[in-house]
Coordinates of C-alpha atoms in Angstrom, one line a residue:
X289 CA -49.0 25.8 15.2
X290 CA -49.3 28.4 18.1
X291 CA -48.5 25.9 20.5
X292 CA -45.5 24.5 19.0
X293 CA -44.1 27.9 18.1
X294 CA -41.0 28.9 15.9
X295 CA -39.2 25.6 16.6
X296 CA -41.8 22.8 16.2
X297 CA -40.2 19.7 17.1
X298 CA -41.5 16.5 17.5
X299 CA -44.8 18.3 15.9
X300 CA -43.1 19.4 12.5
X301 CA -44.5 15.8 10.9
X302 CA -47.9 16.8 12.5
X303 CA -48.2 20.2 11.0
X304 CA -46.1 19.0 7.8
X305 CA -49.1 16.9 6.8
X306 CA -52.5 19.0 6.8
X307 CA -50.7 22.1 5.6
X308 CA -49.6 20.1 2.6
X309 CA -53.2 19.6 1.6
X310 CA -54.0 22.8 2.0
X311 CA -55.1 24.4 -1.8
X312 CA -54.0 27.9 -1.2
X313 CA -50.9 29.0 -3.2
X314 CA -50.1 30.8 0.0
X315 CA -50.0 28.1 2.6
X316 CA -47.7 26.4 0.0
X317 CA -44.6 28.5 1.8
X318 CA -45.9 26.9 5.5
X319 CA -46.2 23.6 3.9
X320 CA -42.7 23.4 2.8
X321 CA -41.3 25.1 5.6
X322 CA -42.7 22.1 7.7
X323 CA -42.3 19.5 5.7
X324 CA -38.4 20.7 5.9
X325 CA -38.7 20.8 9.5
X326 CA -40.0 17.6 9.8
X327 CA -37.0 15.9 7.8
X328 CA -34.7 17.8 9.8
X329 CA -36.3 16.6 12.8
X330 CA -36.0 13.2 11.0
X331 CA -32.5 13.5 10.7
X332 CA -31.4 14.8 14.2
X333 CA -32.7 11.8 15.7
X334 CA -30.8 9.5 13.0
X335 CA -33.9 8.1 11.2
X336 CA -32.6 8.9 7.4
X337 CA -35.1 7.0 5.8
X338 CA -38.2 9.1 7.3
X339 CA -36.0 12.1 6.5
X340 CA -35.6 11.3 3.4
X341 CA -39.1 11.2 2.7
X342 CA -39.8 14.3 4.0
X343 CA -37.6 16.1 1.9
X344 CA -38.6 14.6 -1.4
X345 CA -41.9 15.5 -0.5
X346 CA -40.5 19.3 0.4
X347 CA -38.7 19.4 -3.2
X348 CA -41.5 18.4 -5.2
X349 CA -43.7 21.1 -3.6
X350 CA -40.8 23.3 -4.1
X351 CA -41.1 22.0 -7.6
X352 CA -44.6 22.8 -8.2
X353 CA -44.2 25.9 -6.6
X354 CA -41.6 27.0 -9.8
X355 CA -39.1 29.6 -9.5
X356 CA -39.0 30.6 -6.1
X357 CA -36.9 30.4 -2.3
X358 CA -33.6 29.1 -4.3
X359 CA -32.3 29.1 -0.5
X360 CA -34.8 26.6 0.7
X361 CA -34.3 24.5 -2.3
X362 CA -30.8 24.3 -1.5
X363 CA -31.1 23.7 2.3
X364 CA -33.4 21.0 1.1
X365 CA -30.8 19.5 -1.1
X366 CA -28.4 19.2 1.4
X367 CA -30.7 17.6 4.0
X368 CA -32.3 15.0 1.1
X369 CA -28.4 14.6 0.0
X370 CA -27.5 13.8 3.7
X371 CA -30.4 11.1 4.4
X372 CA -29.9 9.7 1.1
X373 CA -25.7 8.8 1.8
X374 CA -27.1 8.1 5.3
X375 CA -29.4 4.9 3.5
X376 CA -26.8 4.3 0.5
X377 CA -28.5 5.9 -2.3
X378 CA -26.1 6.8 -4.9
X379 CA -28.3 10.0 -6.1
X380 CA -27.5 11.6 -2.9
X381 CA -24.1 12.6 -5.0
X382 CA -25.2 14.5 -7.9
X383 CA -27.8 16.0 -5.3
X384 CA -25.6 17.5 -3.3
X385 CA -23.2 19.1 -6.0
X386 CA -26.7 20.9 -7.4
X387 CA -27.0 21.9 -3.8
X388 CA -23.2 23.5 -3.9
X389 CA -23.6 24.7 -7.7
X390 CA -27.0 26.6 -6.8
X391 CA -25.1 27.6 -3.1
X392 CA -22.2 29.5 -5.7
X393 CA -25.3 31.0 -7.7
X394 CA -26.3 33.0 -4.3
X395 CA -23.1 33.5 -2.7
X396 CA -23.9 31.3 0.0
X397 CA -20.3 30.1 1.5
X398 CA -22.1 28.4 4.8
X399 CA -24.1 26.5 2.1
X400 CA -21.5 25.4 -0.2
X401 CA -19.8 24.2 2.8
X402 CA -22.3 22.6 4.4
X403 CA -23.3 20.9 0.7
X404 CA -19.6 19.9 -0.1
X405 CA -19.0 18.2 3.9
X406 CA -22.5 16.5 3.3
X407 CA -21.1 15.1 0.0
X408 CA -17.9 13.6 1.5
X409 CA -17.4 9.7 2.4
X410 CA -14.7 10.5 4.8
X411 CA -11.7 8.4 2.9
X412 CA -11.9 9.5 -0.8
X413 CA -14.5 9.1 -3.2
X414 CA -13.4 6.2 -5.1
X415 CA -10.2 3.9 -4.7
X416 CA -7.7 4.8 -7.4
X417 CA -9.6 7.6 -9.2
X418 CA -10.7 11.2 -8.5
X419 CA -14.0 12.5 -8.3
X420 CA -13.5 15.8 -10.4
X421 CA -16.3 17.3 -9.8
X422 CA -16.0 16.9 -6.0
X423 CA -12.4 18.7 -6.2
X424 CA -13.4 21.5 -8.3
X425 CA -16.1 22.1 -5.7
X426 CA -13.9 22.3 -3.0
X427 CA -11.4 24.6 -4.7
X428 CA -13.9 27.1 -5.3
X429 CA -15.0 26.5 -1.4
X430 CA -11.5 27.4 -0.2
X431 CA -11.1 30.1 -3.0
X432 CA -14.0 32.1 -1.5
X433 CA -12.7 31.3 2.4
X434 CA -9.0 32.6 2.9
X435 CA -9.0 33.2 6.3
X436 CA -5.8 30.9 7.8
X437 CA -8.1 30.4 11.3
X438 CA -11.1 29.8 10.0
X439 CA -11.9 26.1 11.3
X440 CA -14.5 25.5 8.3
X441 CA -11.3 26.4 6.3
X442 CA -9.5 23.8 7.8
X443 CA -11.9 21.2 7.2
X444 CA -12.4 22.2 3.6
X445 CA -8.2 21.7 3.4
X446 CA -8.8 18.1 4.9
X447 CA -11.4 16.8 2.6
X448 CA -9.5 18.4 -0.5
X449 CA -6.0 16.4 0.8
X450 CA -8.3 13.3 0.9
X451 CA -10.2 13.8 -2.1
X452 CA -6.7 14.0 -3.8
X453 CA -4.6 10.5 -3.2
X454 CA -5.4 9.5 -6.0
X455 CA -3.7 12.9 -7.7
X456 CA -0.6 15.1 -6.9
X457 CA 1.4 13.6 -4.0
X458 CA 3.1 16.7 -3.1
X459 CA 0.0 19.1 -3.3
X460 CA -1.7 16.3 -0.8
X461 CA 0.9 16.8 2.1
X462 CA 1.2 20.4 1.9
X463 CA -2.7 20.9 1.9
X464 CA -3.3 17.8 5.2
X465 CA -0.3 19.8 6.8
X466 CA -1.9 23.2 6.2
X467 CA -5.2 21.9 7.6
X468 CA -3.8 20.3 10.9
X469 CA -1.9 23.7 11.2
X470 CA -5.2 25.6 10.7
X471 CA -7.5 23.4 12.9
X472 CA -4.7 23.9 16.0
X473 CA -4.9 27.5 15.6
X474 CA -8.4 27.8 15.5
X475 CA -9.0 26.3 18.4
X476 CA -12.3 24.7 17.4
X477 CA -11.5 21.1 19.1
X478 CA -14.8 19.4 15.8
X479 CA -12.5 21.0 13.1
X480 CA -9.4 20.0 14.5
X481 CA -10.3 16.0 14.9
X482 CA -11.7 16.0 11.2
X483 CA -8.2 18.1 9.8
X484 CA -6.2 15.3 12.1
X485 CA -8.7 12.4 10.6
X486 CA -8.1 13.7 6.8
X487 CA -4.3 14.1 6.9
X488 CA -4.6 10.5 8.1
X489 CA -6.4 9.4 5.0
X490 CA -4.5 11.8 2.7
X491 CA -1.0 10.7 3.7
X492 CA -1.6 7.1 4.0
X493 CA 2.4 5.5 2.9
X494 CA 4.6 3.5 5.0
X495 CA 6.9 6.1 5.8
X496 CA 3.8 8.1 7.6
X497 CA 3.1 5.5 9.9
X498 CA 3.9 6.6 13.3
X499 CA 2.8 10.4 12.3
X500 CA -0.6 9.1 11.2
X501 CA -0.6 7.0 14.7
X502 CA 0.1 9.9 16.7
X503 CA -2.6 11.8 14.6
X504 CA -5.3 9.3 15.0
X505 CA -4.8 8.6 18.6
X506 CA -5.2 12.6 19.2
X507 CA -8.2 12.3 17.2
X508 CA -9.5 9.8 19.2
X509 CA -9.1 11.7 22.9
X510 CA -11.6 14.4 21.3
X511 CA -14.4 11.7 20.5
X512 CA -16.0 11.5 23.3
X513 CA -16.0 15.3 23.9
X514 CA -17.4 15.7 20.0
X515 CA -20.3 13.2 20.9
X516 CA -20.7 12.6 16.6
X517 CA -20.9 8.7 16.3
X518 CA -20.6 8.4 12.5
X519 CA -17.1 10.9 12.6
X520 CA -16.0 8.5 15.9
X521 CA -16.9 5.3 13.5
X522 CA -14.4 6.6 10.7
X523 CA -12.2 7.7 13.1
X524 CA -12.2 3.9 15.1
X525 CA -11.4 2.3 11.7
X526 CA -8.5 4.0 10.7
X527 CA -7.2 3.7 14.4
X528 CA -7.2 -0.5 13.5
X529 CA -6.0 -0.3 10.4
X530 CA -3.1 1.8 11.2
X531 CA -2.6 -0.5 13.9
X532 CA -2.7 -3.5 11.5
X533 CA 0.3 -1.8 9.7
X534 CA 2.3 -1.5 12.8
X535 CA 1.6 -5.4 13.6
X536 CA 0.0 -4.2 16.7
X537 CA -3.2 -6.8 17.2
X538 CA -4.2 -5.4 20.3
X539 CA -5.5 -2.0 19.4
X540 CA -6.0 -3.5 15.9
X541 CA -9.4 -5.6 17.2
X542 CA -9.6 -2.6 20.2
X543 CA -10.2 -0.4 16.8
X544 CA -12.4 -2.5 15.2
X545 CA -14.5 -3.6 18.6
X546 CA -14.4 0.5 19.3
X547 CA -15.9 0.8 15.0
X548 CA -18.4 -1.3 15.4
X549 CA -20.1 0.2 18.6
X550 CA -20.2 3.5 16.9
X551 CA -22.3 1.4 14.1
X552 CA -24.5 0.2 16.3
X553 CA -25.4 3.9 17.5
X554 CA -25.7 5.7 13.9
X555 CA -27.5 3.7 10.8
X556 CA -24.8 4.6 7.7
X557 CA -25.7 2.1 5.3
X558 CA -22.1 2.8 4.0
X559 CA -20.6 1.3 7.6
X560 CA -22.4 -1.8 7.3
X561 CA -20.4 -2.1 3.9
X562 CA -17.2 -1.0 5.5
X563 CA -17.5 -3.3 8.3
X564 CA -18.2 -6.4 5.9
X565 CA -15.3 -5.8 3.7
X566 CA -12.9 -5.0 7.1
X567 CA -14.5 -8.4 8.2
X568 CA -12.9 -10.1 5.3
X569 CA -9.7 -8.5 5.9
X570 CA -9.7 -10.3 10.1
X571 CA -10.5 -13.1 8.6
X572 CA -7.6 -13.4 6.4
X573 CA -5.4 -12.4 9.2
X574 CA -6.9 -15.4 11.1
X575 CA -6.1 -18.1 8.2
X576 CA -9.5 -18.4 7.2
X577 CA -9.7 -17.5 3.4
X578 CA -13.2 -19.8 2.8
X579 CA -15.3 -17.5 5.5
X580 CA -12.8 -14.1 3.8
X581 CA -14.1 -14.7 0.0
X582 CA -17.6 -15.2 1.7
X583 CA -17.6 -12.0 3.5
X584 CA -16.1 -10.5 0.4
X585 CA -18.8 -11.1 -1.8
X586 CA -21.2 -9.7 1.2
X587 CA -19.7 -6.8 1.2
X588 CA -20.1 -6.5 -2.7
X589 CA -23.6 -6.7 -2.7
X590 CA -24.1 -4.6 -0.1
X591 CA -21.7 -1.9 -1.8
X592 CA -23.4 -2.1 -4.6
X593 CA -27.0 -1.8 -3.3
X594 CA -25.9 1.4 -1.5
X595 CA -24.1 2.5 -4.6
X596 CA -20.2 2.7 -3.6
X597 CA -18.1 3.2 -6.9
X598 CA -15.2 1.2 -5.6
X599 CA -17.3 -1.7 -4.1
X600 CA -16.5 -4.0 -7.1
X601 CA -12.7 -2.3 -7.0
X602 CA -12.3 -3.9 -3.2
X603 CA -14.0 -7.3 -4.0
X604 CA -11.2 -7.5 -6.7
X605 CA -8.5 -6.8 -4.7
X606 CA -9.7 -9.0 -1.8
X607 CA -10.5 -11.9 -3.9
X608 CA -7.0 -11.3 -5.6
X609 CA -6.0 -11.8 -2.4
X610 CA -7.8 -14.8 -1.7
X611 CA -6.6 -16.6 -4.7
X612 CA -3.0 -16.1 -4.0
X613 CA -3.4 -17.3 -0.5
X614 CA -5.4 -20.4 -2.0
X615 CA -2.5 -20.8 -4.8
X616 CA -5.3 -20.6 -7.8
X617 CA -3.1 -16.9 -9.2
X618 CA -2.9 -18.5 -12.5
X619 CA -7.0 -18.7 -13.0
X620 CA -7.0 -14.8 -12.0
X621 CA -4.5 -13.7 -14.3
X622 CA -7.2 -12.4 -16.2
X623 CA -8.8 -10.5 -13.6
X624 CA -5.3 -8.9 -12.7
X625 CA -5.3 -7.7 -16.0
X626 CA -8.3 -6.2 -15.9
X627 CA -8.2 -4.5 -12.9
X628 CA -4.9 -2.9 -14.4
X629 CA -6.6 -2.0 -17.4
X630 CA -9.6 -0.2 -15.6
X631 CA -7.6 1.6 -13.0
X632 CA -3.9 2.7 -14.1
X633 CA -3.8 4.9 -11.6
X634 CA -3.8 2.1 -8.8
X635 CA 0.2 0.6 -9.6
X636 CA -0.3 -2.1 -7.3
X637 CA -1.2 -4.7 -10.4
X638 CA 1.8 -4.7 -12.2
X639 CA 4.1 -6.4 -9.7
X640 CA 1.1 -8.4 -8.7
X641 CA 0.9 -9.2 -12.1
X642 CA 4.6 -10.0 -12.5
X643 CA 4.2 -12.1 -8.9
X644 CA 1.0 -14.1 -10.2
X645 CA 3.4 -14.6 -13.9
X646 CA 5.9 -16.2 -11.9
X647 CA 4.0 -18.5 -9.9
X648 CA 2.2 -19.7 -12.8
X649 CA 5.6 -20.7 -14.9
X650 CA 5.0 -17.5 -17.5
X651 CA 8.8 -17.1 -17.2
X652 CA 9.0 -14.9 -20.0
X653 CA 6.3 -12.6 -19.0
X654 CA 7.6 -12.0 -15.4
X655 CA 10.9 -11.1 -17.1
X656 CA 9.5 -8.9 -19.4
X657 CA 8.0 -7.1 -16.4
X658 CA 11.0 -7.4 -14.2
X659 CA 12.8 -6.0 -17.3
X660 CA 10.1 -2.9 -17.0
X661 CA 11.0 -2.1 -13.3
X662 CA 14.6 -2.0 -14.2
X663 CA 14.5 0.0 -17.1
X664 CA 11.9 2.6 -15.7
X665 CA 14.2 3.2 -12.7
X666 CA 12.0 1.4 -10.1
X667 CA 9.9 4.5 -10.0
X668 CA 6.4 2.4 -11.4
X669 CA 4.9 2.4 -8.2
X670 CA 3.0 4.5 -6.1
X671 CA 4.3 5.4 -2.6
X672 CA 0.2 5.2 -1.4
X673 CA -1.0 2.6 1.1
X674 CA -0.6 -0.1 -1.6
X675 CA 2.9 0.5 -1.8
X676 CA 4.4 -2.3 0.4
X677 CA 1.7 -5.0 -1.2
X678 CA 3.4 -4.0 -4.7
X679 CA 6.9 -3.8 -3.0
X680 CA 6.5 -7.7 -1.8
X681 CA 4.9 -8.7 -5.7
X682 CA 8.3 -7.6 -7.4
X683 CA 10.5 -9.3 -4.6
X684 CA 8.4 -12.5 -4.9
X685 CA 8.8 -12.3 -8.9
X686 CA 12.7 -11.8 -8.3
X687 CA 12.6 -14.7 -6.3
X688 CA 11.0 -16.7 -8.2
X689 CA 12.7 -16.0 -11.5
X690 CA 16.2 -15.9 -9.6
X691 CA 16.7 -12.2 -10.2
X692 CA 19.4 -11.0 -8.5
X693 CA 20.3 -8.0 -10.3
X694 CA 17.3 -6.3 -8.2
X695 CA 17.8 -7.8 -5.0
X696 CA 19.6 -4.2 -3.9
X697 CA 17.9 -2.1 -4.6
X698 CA 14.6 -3.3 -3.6
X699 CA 16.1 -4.4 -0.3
X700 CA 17.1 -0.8 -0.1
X701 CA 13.6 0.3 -0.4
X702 CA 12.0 -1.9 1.9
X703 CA 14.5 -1.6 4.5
X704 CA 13.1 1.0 6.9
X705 CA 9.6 -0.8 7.3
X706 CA 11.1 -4.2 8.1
X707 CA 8.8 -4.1 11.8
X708 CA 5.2 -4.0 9.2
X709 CA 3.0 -5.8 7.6
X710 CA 2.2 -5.8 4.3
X711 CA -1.1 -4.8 3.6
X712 CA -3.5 -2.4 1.4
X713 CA -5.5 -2.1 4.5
X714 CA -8.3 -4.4 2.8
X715 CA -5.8 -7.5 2.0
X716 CA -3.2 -9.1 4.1
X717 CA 0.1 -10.7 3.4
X718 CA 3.2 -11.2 5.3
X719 CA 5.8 -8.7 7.3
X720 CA 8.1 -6.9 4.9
X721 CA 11.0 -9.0 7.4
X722 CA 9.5 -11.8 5.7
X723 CA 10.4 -10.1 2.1
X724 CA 14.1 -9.2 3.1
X725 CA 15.0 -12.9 3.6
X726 CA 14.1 -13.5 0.7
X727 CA 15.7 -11.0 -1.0
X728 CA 18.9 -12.2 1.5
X729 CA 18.1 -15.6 0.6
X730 CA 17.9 -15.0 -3.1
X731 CA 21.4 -13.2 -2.9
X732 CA 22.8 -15.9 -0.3
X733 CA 23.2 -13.7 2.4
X734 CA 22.1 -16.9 4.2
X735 CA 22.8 -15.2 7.6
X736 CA 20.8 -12.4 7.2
X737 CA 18.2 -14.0 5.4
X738 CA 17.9 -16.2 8.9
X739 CA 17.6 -13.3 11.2
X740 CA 14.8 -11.7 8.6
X741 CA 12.6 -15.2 9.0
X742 CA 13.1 -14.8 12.7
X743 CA 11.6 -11.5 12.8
X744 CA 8.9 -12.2 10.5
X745 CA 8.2 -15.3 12.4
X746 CA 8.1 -13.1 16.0
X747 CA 5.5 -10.5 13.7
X748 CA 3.4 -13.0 12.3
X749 CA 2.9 -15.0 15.6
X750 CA 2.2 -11.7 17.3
X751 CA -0.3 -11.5 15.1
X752 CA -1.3 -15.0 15.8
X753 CA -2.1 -15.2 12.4
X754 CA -1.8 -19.4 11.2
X755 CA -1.4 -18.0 7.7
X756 CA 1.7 -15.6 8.1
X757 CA 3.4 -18.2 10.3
X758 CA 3.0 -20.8 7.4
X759 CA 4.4 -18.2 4.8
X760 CA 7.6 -17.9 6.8
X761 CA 8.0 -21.4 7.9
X762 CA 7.7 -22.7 4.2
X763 CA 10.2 -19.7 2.9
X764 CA 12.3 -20.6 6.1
X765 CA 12.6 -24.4 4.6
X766 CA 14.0 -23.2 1.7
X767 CA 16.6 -21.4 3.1
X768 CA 17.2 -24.1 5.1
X769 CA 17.8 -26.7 2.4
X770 CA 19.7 -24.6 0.4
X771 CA 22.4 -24.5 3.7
X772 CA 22.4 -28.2 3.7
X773 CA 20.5 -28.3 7.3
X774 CA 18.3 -31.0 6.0
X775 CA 16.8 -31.7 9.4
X776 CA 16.0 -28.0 9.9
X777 CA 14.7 -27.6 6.7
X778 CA 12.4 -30.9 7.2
X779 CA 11.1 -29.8 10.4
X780 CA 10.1 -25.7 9.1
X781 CA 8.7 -27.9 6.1
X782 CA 6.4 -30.2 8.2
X783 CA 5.6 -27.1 9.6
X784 CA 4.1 -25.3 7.3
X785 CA 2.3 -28.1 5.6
X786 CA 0.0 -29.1 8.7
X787 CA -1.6 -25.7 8.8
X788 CA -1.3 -25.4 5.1
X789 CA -3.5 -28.3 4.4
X790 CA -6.0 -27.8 6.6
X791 CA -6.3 -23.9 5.4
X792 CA -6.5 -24.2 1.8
X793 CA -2.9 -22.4 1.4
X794 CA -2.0 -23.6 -1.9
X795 CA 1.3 -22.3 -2.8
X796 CA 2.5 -23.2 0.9
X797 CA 1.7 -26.6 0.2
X798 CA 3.4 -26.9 -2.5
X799 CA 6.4 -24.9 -2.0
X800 CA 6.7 -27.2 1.7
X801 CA 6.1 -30.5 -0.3
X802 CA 8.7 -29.4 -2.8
X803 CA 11.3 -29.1 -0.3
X804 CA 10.5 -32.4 1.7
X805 CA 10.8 -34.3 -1.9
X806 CA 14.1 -32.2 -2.1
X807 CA 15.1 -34.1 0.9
X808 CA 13.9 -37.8 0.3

């Protein structure tokens, strides 16, 4: 002990150990103090699992101790709390809100803070809901801290605007604003990255796109002056998926290549989920739905053994995805359903819902909900990151069903994205171009529907994404027929069908085969 002096080190494990078998009730104060330092140490050097064992073994002799240091039991909390989300065990949660619940009991704002940061996933706590608890906590936080330069301020600001997108819209934009704002003037370069990172999450919508681009990319030129790998593995990802939005492969697989290095340097059973489940997502870009419903169900087992909420939420929606790329929606009606029921909050559903109707030959059903959108002033759908996906469902139902009393004002809606893709960020379909002909083709702006295909056709090949090209070549060949260009639309058929066969792309199939027998 005299050697290794106020700051043990390496030796907090060594002197952890015999002072915990000491008998004395007052070496029980040295014990715990080293069996802290020991998990700490643990932690630093980004073994979680040792460091979580060290401070379960701290809080039990805190435990036996009674009522006592309500400060140690707290920094405890926070450090157990931190190893535990570090190994993906779900406890870590509720031990980390005692830590910010006793921090409030003393009055400790460096506490609370450091209890509510430890407690934060980085994108939201679970996809279409709101962790309440979480939110109060942070309120509180930024109650008791009103200073507008305060960087610890600003990162409180950027959790909250995360932890909200499932919530109020408006109070979401004005609170990532107010963060970015607050980081920049309080120069501290740690605080401004996360406010820049969380204003990315909390105003994720298509018309945000180039601001969260410009916002990420500034993130990024602070990594590798922050030196925090788990931050610069958050910060990687949304860097690719923004640029999956914008079409933009390159830095889409620079992203994820960039994401996955930052894995291999910090152990966060979480990432390994993340990863998986971003893994299904390439793999659907690619055309390979078989090895994207494989990588799907990975990723739900490992979500669930490190206790996400959502994991089972993002297997639905990527096996949703899956099915309608395989043309089996009818069989997963039920699932649709479901997921509706379970999470109202997450609008996506219903136009899938309307979509999956459609294609199954429930004409009266995808009325009925075609009838909904109409009479509800086409305001049933979130403007979140799910907002094109649900955009392309009621334009394929309107299709489908020959519903041309909506084609204007859903082309009106989708009209400013035309150059994205549609995606939720976890699922992949085509570019909204591809949507607008068929709105145009549905209305017989023939045309413009042509010049839509064309840029969906440039977008999806850009992508060199197999799958997206067949969409638009098989859409293409209707269009085609319906002008009377028989060899055109024989050729965009034949096509479609090659790559549609040998990917398991059900409704292109049969959509391209429908067309050819059209033709004779």
């Amino acid at each position: 002990e005299a050697m290794a002096g106020a700051e043990p080190g390496d030796r907090a494990g060594a002197l952890a150990t015999p002072w915990a078998a000491a008998v004395r009730p007052t070496d029980q104060a040295k014990a715990i103090h080293y069996t802290k330092a020991a998990g700490d140490r643990a932690l630093e050097q980004l073994a979680p699992d040792e460091a979580m064992r060290w401070y379960a073994q701290a809080l039990d002799m805190l435990d036996s101790v009674g009522e006592g240091n309500t400060r140690q039991r707290v920094e405890v909390f926070i450090g157990l709390g931190d190893a535990e989300y570090q190994c993906g065990v779900a406890v870590n949660r509720e031990h980390l809100l005692e830590a910010g619940r006793l921090a409030i009991e003393l009055d400790e704002q460096g506490l609370l803070e450091a209890a509510i940061f430890a407690n934060a996933r980085g994108w939201g706590s679970d996809i279409g809901a709101v962790d309440e608890e979480r939110v109060a906590m942070l309120r509180s936080a930024l109650d008791r801290n009103r200073d507008p330069d305060d960087p610890q301020r600003a990162r409180l600001l950027a959790l909250l605007a995360s932890e909200i997108y499932y919530a109020d819209r408006e109070e979401r934009f004005v609170v990532a604003h107010e963060a970015v704002a607050t980081a920049r003037r309080s120069g501290d370069r740690r605080a401004f990255a996360g406010a820049l990172y969380g204003a990315v999450i909390a105003v994720r919508c298509p018309e945000t796109l180039p601001q969260r681009r410009a916002y990420i990319d500034e993130a990024v030129r602070l990594l590798d002056e922050l030196q925090v790998p788990g931050f610069a593995f958050d910060v990687y990802a949304q860097r690719s998926l923004a640029a999956l939005e914008a079409a933009d492969l390159t830095t889409y697989l620079q992203g994820r290549e960039q994401a996955r290095a930052m894995l291999e340097k910090v152990p966060l059973a979480s990432g390994r989920w993340v990863e998986t489940f971003h893994d299904a997502t390439q793999k659907t870009l690619e055309g390979n739905v078989v090895a994207a419903e494989r990588l799907a169900e990975a990723a739900l087992q490992i979500g669930l053994d490190v206790g996400q909420p959502d994991a089972f939420a993002i297997y639905a929606a990527q096996l949703t995805n899956v099915r309608l790329h395989q043309g089996r929606w009818k069989e997963w009606i039920p699932g649709i359903e479901q997921a509706i029921a379970e999470r109202p909050s997450f609008t996506v559903y219903r136009p899938v819902l309307a979509w999956s109707h459609a294609r199954a030959g429930d004409e009266a059903v995808a009325d009925a909900l075609l009838d909904e959108l109409v009479n509800e002033g086409y305001a049933v759908l979130r403007k979140d990151n799910a907002w094109t996906t649900g955009m392309a469902g009621w334009v394929e139902a309107a299709y489908l069903r020959g519903r041309r009393d909506v084609c204007e004002t859903l082309r009106a809606a989708m009209l400013p994205y035309a150059d994205q893709l549609v995606t939720t960020q976890i699922t992949i379909q085509s570019p909204v171009a591809h949507y607008l002909g068929r709105l145009d083709h549905l209305a017989e702006q023939y045309d413009d529907a042509e010049a839509w295909y064309t840029q969906a056709l440039r977008i999806a090949e850009g992508m060199e994404s197999p799958l997206l090209v067949a969409y638009t070549h098989s859409a293409w060949a209707e269009l085609a027929a319906d002008r009377g260009d028989a060899a055109r639309a024989r050729e965009l058929a034949d096509a479609a069908l090659a790559p549609a066969v040998e990917g398991g792309y059900g409704y292109i199939e049969r959509d391209a085969r429908a067309v050819l027998a059209r033709l004779g």
